[in-house]
Amino acid sequence: MKLSRRNLLRAMGATGIASAVAGLPASAAITPKARLEARPGTARLAPAEYEPTPIWGYDGGVPGPTIRVRQGERVDREFLNNLPQASTIHWHGIRIDNAMDGVPELTQAAVPPGGTFDYGFTLPDAGTYWYHPHNRTWEQLARGLYGALIVEEPEAPDVDRDEVLLIDDWRLTETAQIAENFGAMHDWSHGGRIGNWITVNGDGYWTSDARQNHRIRLRLVNPSNARIFNLSLKGLSGWVVALDGQPLSTPQPAETLVLAPAQRVDLIVDVTADAGTEASLVSHERGGSYAVAVFRVGKAEAERRTEGPGPLPANPVPETGPLQNARAVDLVMDGGAMGGMRSAVLNGTDTDIRTLVNQGKAWAFNGQAEMTDTPLLSARTGETVRIRMDNRSRWPHAMHLHGHHFRQVLQEERMGPLRDTLLVQSSETAEIAFVADNPGDWLLHCHMVEHAAAGMMTWLKVSG
Ligand SMILES: [Cu+2]
């Protein structure tokens, strides 16, 4: 039997999804421990009739252990690299000490096979974060190296449950092995490595029991290389309370949810489906819609809450000063298939697109298809910075800034919600602003990780 989600769904339709799925306590918190080891392992990504899939995972599993701490506490982990490649850990969305940011060449040397690195940092912000490698990310992330980093508010919101759902997109062969074509230039010059198998917390059919009227916090994370999820709720009704870990000042009704690579959405939802039915998180794709996570709904044990959730407490992220005094820079994003880019700078020389592609590059920031020796922008600590990102390519890009959270500057200089990763659509210009309050060298890159590897990476310097 060929591994195809559509085939499986048809088979499931005949037997009933619920009967085919074993529940997994996948997002259970672990006791904090001193070591985090990246190593090969196996995972049951596909149904039981397939052999387990060889993966690379933190502590050998996918997802890696969920790290849960309280706001203001520290995380200390000795990273042990037992992969056949050098690696690092990037703590995505954490306003972290630069030396702990995990970017090879920029903030640390990549950790060789058998090597270790001590990561230790405090967590200034509550919210939903995650960790992943920042070396050969296009291969290491696709093999399963990621985990959730949850920073709890001093006082938890009133919910019955708190679930972390890491929604990943895998490219599997028909025997449920990870397809090894990581460097495929067609992926790199198009939408990135898009897969054919979706898992939640490493499970192709993530299912859990819930009760009617329960209020659940759902922490959605997209650790995919490149897939943008379009999600909606069925039998669940509620609010978006945070984006990329940062609380919204007013919870917004949860309707359609766009989750670009690396982004997070925190929801607080009530189970509205009838007892004996299913509630689900539904993914909408060109090929159709299907449930990626299913709650089997049991009998209510309490009335539904009448009040919506209040806002989560704000994190201590500084607000920008007047934008007209800000240090401003333009970032022109170009390249990729069907685009107009004819050449870009590689190895210091203007290089035609054909030669670029032969060297594994297909994109450019301000005409540069590689990291430059000088930063895109230098700021003094405490300065307000604005970056106008002009996407002239035919593809959307999920732009991630390290070490800071920013707001999008909207019409009439209204400010959007705090984020660390912003989806910039084709032909869109999106401006972001933030206070450069964290000294160090910080990446700004596309989180479609093939795009980053093929040219969409630059950096900022914040000096004391
Ligand atoms: Cu991109």
Short mmCIF file of C-alpha atoms and ligand atoms in Angstrom, two decimals:
data_model
loop_
_atom_site.label_atom_id
_atom_site.label_comp_id
_atom_site.label_asym_id
_atom_site.label_seq_id
_atom_site.Cartn_x
_atom_site.Cartn_y
_atom_site.Cartn_z
CA MET A 1 0.00 0.00 0.00
CA LYS A 2 1.30 3.40 -0.96
CA LEU A 3 1.67 6.01 1.76
CA SER A 4 -0.64 8.81 0.79
CA ARG A 5 -2.69 10.88 3.12
CA ARG A 6 -5.62 10.79 0.76
CA ASN A 7 -5.53 6.98 0.49
CA LEU A 8 -5.30 6.71 4.24
CA LEU A 9 -8.16 9.08 4.78
CA ARG A 10 -10.29 6.99 2.49
CA ALA A 11 -9.35 3.85 4.40
CA MET A 12 -10.04 5.61 7.68
CA GLY A 13 -13.41 6.73 6.41
CA ALA A 14 -14.37 3.08 6.10
CA THR A 15 -13.29 2.07 9.59
CA GLY A 16 -13.73 5.27 11.53
CA ILE A 17 -10.75 7.38 12.49
CA ALA A 18 -11.19 6.96 16.21
CA SER A 19 -10.80 3.20 16.17
CA ALA A 20 -7.52 3.41 14.27
CA VAL A 21 -5.76 5.78 16.57
CA ALA A 22 -3.99 5.28 19.86
CA GLY A 23 -3.89 8.26 22.19
CA LEU A 24 -0.43 9.61 22.99
CA PRO A 25 0.51 11.68 26.02
CA ALA A 26 2.81 13.55 23.63
CA SER A 27 2.82 16.98 25.17
CA ALA A 28 3.35 15.91 28.77
CA ALA A 29 5.86 18.16 30.50
CA ILE A 30 9.14 16.64 31.55
CA THR A 31 11.17 17.26 34.64
CA PRO A 32 13.86 19.78 33.73
CA LYS A 33 17.20 18.04 33.31
CA ALA A 34 20.68 19.12 32.61
CA ARG A 35 21.26 17.64 29.16
CA LEU A 36 19.65 17.82 25.75
CA GLU A 37 21.04 15.34 23.26
CA ALA A 38 20.56 15.49 19.50
CA ARG A 39 20.74 11.98 18.11
CA PRO A 40 19.20 9.58 15.63
CA GLY A 41 16.08 7.74 16.73
CA THR A 42 12.85 6.38 15.34
CA ALA A 43 9.29 7.65 15.42
CA ARG A 44 5.87 6.26 14.56
CA LEU A 45 4.92 9.03 12.17
CA ALA A 46 2.84 6.73 9.96
CA PRO A 47 0.24 4.09 10.89
CA ALA A 48 1.24 0.83 12.52
CA GLU A 49 1.49 -1.17 9.28
CA TYR A 50 4.62 0.82 8.40
CA GLU A 51 8.04 0.36 9.91
CA PRO A 52 8.95 3.17 12.34
CA THR A 53 10.59 6.12 10.57
CA PRO A 54 14.27 6.82 11.31
CA ILE A 55 14.50 10.45 12.46
CA TRP A 56 16.91 12.79 14.20
CA GLY A 57 15.47 14.09 17.43
CA TYR A 58 16.29 15.80 20.70
CA ASP A 59 16.77 12.96 23.18
CA GLY A 60 16.03 10.76 20.16
CA GLY A 61 12.33 11.64 19.89
CA VAL A 62 10.06 13.85 17.86
CA PRO A 63 9.08 16.28 19.10
CA GLY A 64 11.95 16.69 21.54
CA PRO A 65 11.13 17.11 25.23
CA THR A 66 8.81 19.97 26.08
CA ILE A 67 10.73 22.36 28.29
CA ARG A 68 8.39 24.13 30.71
CA VAL A 69 9.56 26.89 33.00
CA ARG A 70 8.00 29.91 34.66
CA GLN A 71 8.57 33.45 33.49
CA GLY A 72 11.82 34.83 34.89
CA GLU A 73 13.33 31.39 35.49
CA ARG A 74 16.38 29.98 33.76
CA VAL A 75 16.90 27.17 31.32
CA ASP A 76 20.26 25.41 31.57
CA ARG A 77 21.06 22.57 29.22
CA GLU A 78 24.25 20.93 28.17
CA PHE A 79 23.72 20.32 24.47
CA LEU A 80 25.33 17.06 23.38
CA ASN A 81 25.59 16.57 19.65
CA ASN A 82 25.39 12.92 18.70
CA LEU A 83 24.45 13.65 15.10
CA PRO A 84 26.76 12.86 12.18
CA GLN A 85 26.86 16.64 11.46
CA ALA A 86 27.70 19.80 13.35
CA SER A 87 24.69 21.46 14.98
CA THR A 88 23.53 24.21 17.34
CA ILE A 89 20.30 25.05 19.16
CA HIS A 90 18.39 28.25 18.48
CA TRP A 91 15.77 29.17 21.11
CA HIS A 92 13.20 30.67 18.80
CA GLY A 93 11.48 33.85 19.97
CA ILE A 94 13.41 34.17 23.22
CA ARG A 95 14.83 37.64 23.86
CA ILE A 96 18.05 35.92 24.81
CA ASP A 97 21.68 36.80 25.52
CA ASN A 98 23.33 36.97 22.11
CA ALA A 99 25.94 34.33 23.02
CA MET A 100 23.11 31.79 23.58
CA ASP A 101 21.29 32.44 20.28
CA GLY A 102 22.77 29.41 18.54
CA VAL A 103 23.73 30.91 15.17
CA PRO A 104 26.90 29.34 13.70
CA GLU A 105 29.58 31.86 12.68
CA LEU A 106 27.60 34.77 14.14
CA THR A 107 27.17 33.87 17.84
CA GLN A 108 29.05 30.58 18.34
CA ALA A 109 31.00 27.88 16.52
CA ALA A 110 28.81 24.98 15.39
CA VAL A 111 29.12 22.04 17.77
CA PRO A 112 30.91 19.14 15.99
CA PRO A 113 29.71 15.53 16.24
CA GLY A 114 30.48 14.32 19.75
CA GLY A 115 30.85 17.87 21.02
CA THR A 116 28.92 19.80 23.66
CA PHE A 117 27.83 23.37 24.31
CA ASP A 118 26.38 24.79 27.51
CA TYR A 119 23.23 26.81 26.91
CA GLY A 120 21.94 28.84 29.83
CA PHE A 121 19.63 31.83 29.82
CA THR A 122 16.70 33.44 31.59
CA LEU A 123 13.22 33.71 30.11
CA PRO A 124 12.03 37.34 30.17
CA ASP A 125 8.68 36.66 28.49
CA ALA A 126 5.89 34.20 29.17
CA GLY A 127 4.49 32.43 26.13
CA THR A 128 4.86 29.68 23.54
CA TYR A 129 8.34 29.29 22.06
CA TRP A 130 10.31 26.48 20.48
CA TYR A 131 13.83 25.30 19.83
CA HIS A 132 15.53 23.91 16.74
CA PRO A 133 18.97 23.66 15.09
CA HIS A 134 20.46 26.58 13.18
CA ASN A 135 23.03 24.62 11.18
CA ARG A 136 21.96 22.87 7.97
CA THR A 137 18.49 23.66 9.25
CA TRP A 138 17.00 22.60 5.91
CA GLU A 139 18.11 19.04 6.68
CA GLN A 140 18.13 18.91 10.50
CA LEU A 141 14.67 20.43 10.96
CA ALA A 142 13.24 18.17 8.24
CA ARG A 143 14.64 15.12 10.07
CA GLY A 144 12.74 16.00 13.24
CA LEU A 145 14.96 18.19 15.43
CA TYR A 146 12.60 20.50 17.28
CA GLY A 147 10.77 20.86 20.57
CA ALA A 148 8.52 23.26 22.45
CA LEU A 149 9.73 25.76 25.06
CA ILE A 150 6.81 26.88 27.19
CA VAL A 151 7.18 29.81 29.57
CA GLU A 152 4.29 29.94 32.00
CA GLU A 153 2.66 33.14 33.17
CA PRO A 154 2.97 33.86 36.93
CA GLU A 155 -0.76 33.17 37.09
CA ALA A 156 -2.16 30.72 34.54
CA PRO A 157 -5.38 31.66 32.70
CA ASP A 158 -8.56 29.83 33.70
CA VAL A 159 -8.54 26.74 31.48
CA ASP A 160 -9.17 23.04 32.06
CA ARG A 161 -6.23 21.97 29.91
CA ASP A 162 -3.13 23.28 28.21
CA GLU A 163 -2.04 21.47 25.04
CA VAL A 164 1.02 22.11 22.89
CA LEU A 165 0.41 21.09 19.27
CA LEU A 166 3.52 21.08 17.06
CA ILE A 167 2.13 20.79 13.54
CA ASP A 168 4.82 19.51 11.19
CA ASP A 169 5.03 18.75 7.49
CA TRP A 170 7.20 15.77 6.49
CA ARG A 171 8.32 14.56 3.11
CA LEU A 172 8.07 10.79 3.34
CA THR A 173 8.64 8.08 0.77
CA GLU A 174 6.00 5.45 0.12
CA THR A 175 7.61 3.25 2.79
CA ALA A 176 7.37 6.12 5.32
CA GLN A 177 11.08 6.95 5.22
CA ILE A 178 12.20 10.58 5.21
CA ALA A 179 12.92 11.54 1.59
CA GLU A 180 16.64 12.30 1.43
CA ASN A 181 16.51 14.93 -1.34
CA PHE A 182 17.28 17.80 1.04
CA GLY A 183 19.33 19.96 -1.30
CA ALA A 184 16.86 19.83 -4.21
CA MET A 185 17.31 23.14 -6.02
CA HIS A 186 13.73 23.05 -7.28
CA ASP A 187 12.56 23.29 -3.65
CA TRP A 188 15.09 25.95 -2.80
CA SER A 189 14.10 28.20 -5.71
CA HIS A 190 10.35 27.64 -5.28
CA GLY A 191 8.30 27.40 -2.08
CA GLY A 192 10.85 25.40 -0.07
CA ARG A 193 10.65 21.76 0.96
CA ILE A 194 6.92 21.08 1.05
CA GLY A 195 6.07 17.62 2.33
CA ASN A 196 3.26 15.10 1.99
CA TRP A 197 2.60 13.96 5.55
CA ILE A 198 1.33 16.09 8.43
CA THR A 199 1.90 15.16 12.07
CA VAL A 200 0.89 16.75 15.34
CA ASN A 201 3.43 16.02 18.08
CA GLY A 202 4.95 13.37 15.82
CA ASP A 203 1.65 11.54 15.29
CA GLY A 204 -0.09 11.37 11.91
CA TYR A 205 -3.45 10.95 13.67
CA TRP A 206 -3.16 12.93 16.89
CA THR A 207 -6.27 12.31 18.98
CA SER A 208 -7.20 13.08 22.54
CA ASP A 209 -10.24 12.85 24.79
CA ALA A 210 -12.02 16.03 25.84
CA ARG A 211 -15.31 16.96 27.44
CA GLN A 212 -18.07 19.14 26.11
CA ASN A 213 -17.76 22.68 27.58
CA HIS A 214 -14.14 22.22 28.54
CA ARG A 215 -12.00 25.29 28.04
CA ILE A 216 -8.63 24.38 26.47
CA ARG A 217 -5.54 26.44 25.78
CA LEU A 218 -4.07 25.31 22.47
CA ARG A 219 -0.51 26.35 21.73
CA LEU A 220 -0.01 25.87 17.99
CA VAL A 221 3.55 25.78 16.66
CA ASN A 222 4.64 25.35 13.04
CA PRO A 223 8.08 23.67 12.93
CA SER A 224 7.77 22.87 9.18
CA ASN A 225 10.58 23.73 6.81
CA ALA A 226 8.31 25.71 4.52
CA ARG A 227 4.61 24.88 4.72
CA ILE A 228 2.14 27.63 5.59
CA PHE A 229 -0.86 26.15 7.37
CA ASN A 230 -4.35 27.56 6.94
CA LEU A 231 -6.31 26.28 9.92
CA SER A 232 -9.81 26.50 11.29
CA LEU A 233 -11.71 25.04 14.22
CA LYS A 234 -14.59 22.58 14.15
CA GLY A 235 -16.60 21.96 17.31
CA LEU A 236 -14.29 24.37 19.14
CA SER A 237 -14.99 28.04 19.58
CA GLY A 238 -12.80 30.69 21.10
CA TRP A 239 -10.15 33.33 20.90
CA VAL A 240 -6.62 34.01 19.76
CA VAL A 241 -4.82 35.22 22.88
CA ALA A 242 -1.19 35.38 21.73
CA LEU A 243 0.93 35.42 18.57
CA ASP A 244 4.54 34.21 18.56
CA GLY A 245 4.35 34.00 22.34
CA GLN A 246 3.31 37.63 22.87
CA PRO A 247 -0.18 38.30 24.28
CA LEU A 248 -2.73 40.29 22.29
CA SER A 249 -3.95 43.31 24.22
CA THR A 250 -7.50 42.13 23.40
CA PRO A 251 -8.25 38.46 22.59
CA GLN A 252 -9.59 38.12 19.05
CA PRO A 253 -12.20 35.63 17.81
CA ALA A 254 -10.44 32.55 16.40
CA GLU A 255 -11.64 32.07 12.85
CA THR A 256 -9.19 31.26 10.08
CA LEU A 257 -5.66 30.95 11.38
CA VAL A 258 -2.60 31.37 9.20
CA LEU A 259 0.44 29.66 10.69
CA ALA A 260 3.59 30.33 8.66
CA PRO A 261 6.82 28.43 9.34
CA ALA A 262 8.13 29.13 12.88
CA GLN A 263 5.02 31.06 13.91
CA ARG A 264 2.92 30.28 16.98
CA VAL A 265 -0.70 30.98 17.83
CA ASP A 266 -2.10 30.58 21.34
CA LEU A 267 -5.83 29.91 21.47
CA ILE A 268 -8.27 29.59 24.33
CA VAL A 269 -11.22 27.58 23.06
CA ASP A 270 -14.37 26.03 24.45
CA VAL A 271 -15.47 22.57 23.32
CA THR A 272 -18.85 23.20 21.70
CA ALA A 273 -19.25 19.87 19.88
CA ASP A 274 -21.87 17.47 21.22
CA ALA A 275 -20.84 14.58 23.44
CA GLY A 276 -20.17 11.49 21.33
CA THR A 277 -18.87 13.54 18.38
CA GLU A 278 -15.46 14.93 17.49
CA ALA A 279 -14.02 18.40 17.65
CA SER A 280 -10.99 19.16 15.51
CA LEU A 281 -8.35 21.47 14.22
CA VAL A 282 -8.78 21.45 10.44
CA SER A 283 -6.10 22.20 7.83
CA HIS A 284 -7.22 23.63 4.51
CA GLU A 285 -5.05 22.90 1.51
CA ARG A 286 -5.40 23.09 -2.22
CA GLY A 287 -6.11 19.34 -2.27
CA GLY A 288 -8.85 19.52 0.36
CA SER A 289 -9.43 19.89 4.08
CA TYR A 290 -8.80 17.40 6.85
CA ALA A 291 -8.49 17.19 10.61
CA VAL A 292 -4.90 17.38 11.85
CA ALA A 293 -5.87 17.05 15.52
CA VAL A 294 -9.03 15.42 16.85
CA PHE A 295 -10.70 15.64 20.25
CA ARG A 296 -13.21 12.86 21.05
CA VAL A 297 -15.84 14.69 23.00
CA GLY A 298 -17.30 13.15 26.15
CA LYS A 299 -20.23 14.19 28.32
CA ALA A 300 -20.17 17.64 29.88
CA GLU A 301 -19.34 17.79 33.57
CA ALA A 302 -19.95 21.53 33.85
CA GLU A 303 -21.72 24.39 32.12
CA ARG A 304 -19.88 26.30 29.43
CA ARG A 305 -18.19 29.42 30.78
CA THR A 306 -20.17 32.51 29.91
CA GLU A 307 -17.26 34.95 29.94
CA GLY A 308 -14.50 35.04 27.34
CA PRO A 309 -10.90 35.00 28.54
CA GLY A 310 -9.27 38.27 29.49
CA PRO A 311 -5.95 39.22 27.92
CA LEU A 312 -2.85 37.39 29.10
CA PRO A 313 -0.52 39.63 31.10
CA ALA A 314 1.74 41.70 28.82
CA ASN A 315 5.44 40.85 28.67
CA PRO A 316 8.08 43.50 29.41
CA VAL A 317 8.83 44.25 25.73
CA PRO A 318 9.75 47.93 25.29
CA GLU A 319 7.48 50.03 23.08
CA THR A 320 8.97 52.06 20.25
CA GLY A 321 9.49 55.79 20.44
CA PRO A 322 8.29 58.16 17.70
CA LEU A 323 8.82 56.44 14.38
CA GLN A 324 9.98 59.57 12.55
CA ASN A 325 13.13 59.55 14.70
CA ALA A 326 13.80 55.87 14.11
CA ARG A 327 16.83 54.44 12.37
CA ALA A 328 15.34 53.14 9.12
CA VAL A 329 16.53 50.72 6.46
CA ASP A 330 14.99 49.13 3.37
CA LEU A 331 15.23 45.42 2.67
CA VAL A 332 14.45 44.43 -0.92
CA MET A 333 13.63 40.72 -1.16
CA ASP A 334 14.07 39.28 -4.61
CA GLY A 335 14.77 36.10 -6.55
CA GLY A 336 13.23 32.67 -6.80
CA ALA A 337 11.42 30.99 -9.64
CA MET A 338 9.30 33.15 -11.94
CA GLY A 339 10.91 36.29 -10.54
CA GLY A 340 12.74 39.10 -12.27
CA MET A 341 16.12 38.79 -10.58
CA ARG A 342 18.91 38.46 -13.17
CA SER A 343 21.94 38.56 -10.88
CA ALA A 344 23.08 39.08 -7.29
CA VAL A 345 26.33 39.40 -5.39
CA LEU A 346 27.96 36.10 -4.39
CA ASN A 347 31.55 35.81 -3.09
CA GLY A 348 31.76 39.56 -3.47
CA THR A 349 31.06 39.64 -7.21
CA ASP A 350 27.96 40.24 -9.27
CA THR A 351 26.88 36.80 -10.46
CA ASP A 352 24.25 35.88 -13.05
CA ILE A 353 21.25 33.84 -11.93
CA ARG A 354 22.30 30.66 -13.69
CA THR A 355 25.67 30.65 -11.94
CA LEU A 356 23.97 31.51 -8.64
CA VAL A 357 21.68 28.49 -8.95
CA ASN A 358 24.67 26.27 -9.70
CA GLN A 359 26.18 27.51 -6.42
CA GLY A 360 22.96 26.76 -4.48
CA LYS A 361 21.69 30.36 -4.34
CA ALA A 362 18.39 31.63 -5.72
CA TRP A 363 17.43 34.64 -3.59
CA ALA A 364 18.87 37.96 -2.51
CA PHE A 365 18.39 40.65 0.12
CA ASN A 366 19.33 44.07 -1.29
CA GLY A 367 21.10 42.31 -4.16
CA GLN A 368 23.25 40.13 -1.86
CA ALA A 369 22.83 36.35 -2.14
CA GLU A 370 24.97 35.68 0.95
CA MET A 371 25.61 36.97 4.44
CA THR A 372 27.62 40.17 4.20
CA ASP A 373 30.58 41.15 6.40
CA THR A 374 28.81 44.37 7.33
CA PRO A 375 25.36 44.31 8.92
CA LEU A 376 22.19 45.47 7.20
CA LEU A 377 21.93 48.02 9.99
CA SER A 378 23.81 49.10 13.12
CA ALA A 379 21.85 50.48 16.05
CA ARG A 380 22.73 51.73 19.50
CA THR A 381 21.05 49.95 22.38
CA GLY A 382 17.66 51.52 22.99
CA GLU A 383 17.25 53.00 19.52
CA THR A 384 14.00 52.49 17.64
CA VAL A 385 14.57 50.70 14.34
CA ARG A 386 12.26 50.36 11.37
CA ILE A 387 12.80 47.96 8.49
CA ARG A 388 10.77 48.24 5.32
CA MET A 389 10.63 44.80 3.69
CA ASP A 390 9.71 44.90 0.01
CA ASN A 391 8.93 41.43 -1.33
CA ARG A 392 9.52 41.67 -5.08
CA SER A 393 9.58 37.89 -5.52
CA ARG A 394 6.64 35.71 -6.55
CA TRP A 395 6.65 33.84 -3.22
CA PRO A 396 5.60 34.55 0.36
CA HIS A 397 8.35 34.71 2.98
CA ALA A 398 8.17 34.20 6.77
CA MET A 399 10.61 36.83 8.02
CA HIS A 400 12.15 36.11 11.43
CA LEU A 401 14.14 38.55 13.55
CA HIS A 402 16.35 37.12 16.29
CA GLY A 403 16.61 38.49 19.81
CA HIS A 404 13.67 40.94 19.58
CA HIS A 405 9.95 41.13 18.97
CA PHE A 406 8.61 43.76 16.58
CA ARG A 407 5.33 45.28 15.50
CA GLN A 408 4.20 45.74 11.93
CA VAL A 409 3.66 49.39 11.08
CA LEU A 410 0.16 49.51 9.60
CA GLN A 411 -1.86 52.26 7.90
CA GLU A 412 -1.57 55.67 9.57
CA GLU A 413 1.27 54.28 11.72
CA ARG A 414 -1.06 52.10 13.76
CA MET A 415 0.97 49.25 15.19
CA GLY A 416 0.21 45.56 14.73
CA PRO A 417 0.63 42.89 17.40
CA LEU A 418 4.08 41.90 18.68
CA ARG A 419 5.62 39.10 16.65
CA ASP A 420 8.99 37.50 15.91
CA THR A 421 8.06 36.05 12.51
CA LEU A 422 6.00 37.92 9.91
CA LEU A 423 4.58 36.47 6.72
CA VAL A 424 5.26 38.88 3.84
CA GLN A 425 3.22 38.06 0.77
CA SER A 426 4.42 38.31 -2.83
CA SER A 427 4.46 41.96 -4.01
CA GLU A 428 3.74 43.12 -0.47
CA THR A 429 5.72 45.76 1.39
CA ALA A 430 5.66 45.27 5.15
CA GLU A 431 7.35 47.57 7.59
CA ILE A 432 8.35 46.49 11.09
CA ALA A 433 9.51 48.57 14.04
CA PHE A 434 11.08 47.66 17.35
CA VAL A 435 13.38 48.91 20.07
CA ALA A 436 16.87 47.49 19.52
CA ASP A 437 17.41 46.86 23.23
CA ASN A 438 19.37 43.62 23.05
CA PRO A 439 23.09 44.05 22.30
CA GLY A 440 24.71 41.67 19.84
CA ASP A 441 24.63 40.39 16.29
CA TRP A 442 21.16 39.27 15.29
CA LEU A 443 19.94 37.43 12.21
CA LEU A 444 17.03 38.59 10.09
CA HIS A 445 16.07 35.83 7.68
CA CYS A 446 13.32 33.97 5.92
CA HIS A 447 12.13 30.97 7.97
CA MET A 448 11.32 28.97 4.89
CA VAL A 449 14.65 27.41 5.69
CA GLU A 450 15.53 26.55 2.07
CA HIS A 451 15.11 30.22 1.18
CA ALA A 452 17.43 31.21 4.02
CA ALA A 453 20.07 28.75 2.84
CA ALA A 454 19.69 30.01 -0.75
CA GLY A 455 20.29 33.67 0.05
CA MET A 456 17.60 35.15 2.32
CA MET A 457 19.72 35.91 5.35
CA THR A 458 21.11 39.12 6.75
CA TRP A 459 22.00 40.51 10.18
CA LEU A 460 21.77 43.56 12.43
CA LYS A 461 24.28 44.83 14.95
CA VAL A 462 23.08 46.32 18.23
CA SER A 463 25.90 47.87 20.23
CA GLY A 464 25.98 49.02 23.81
CU CU B 1 11.19 32.75 1.99
#
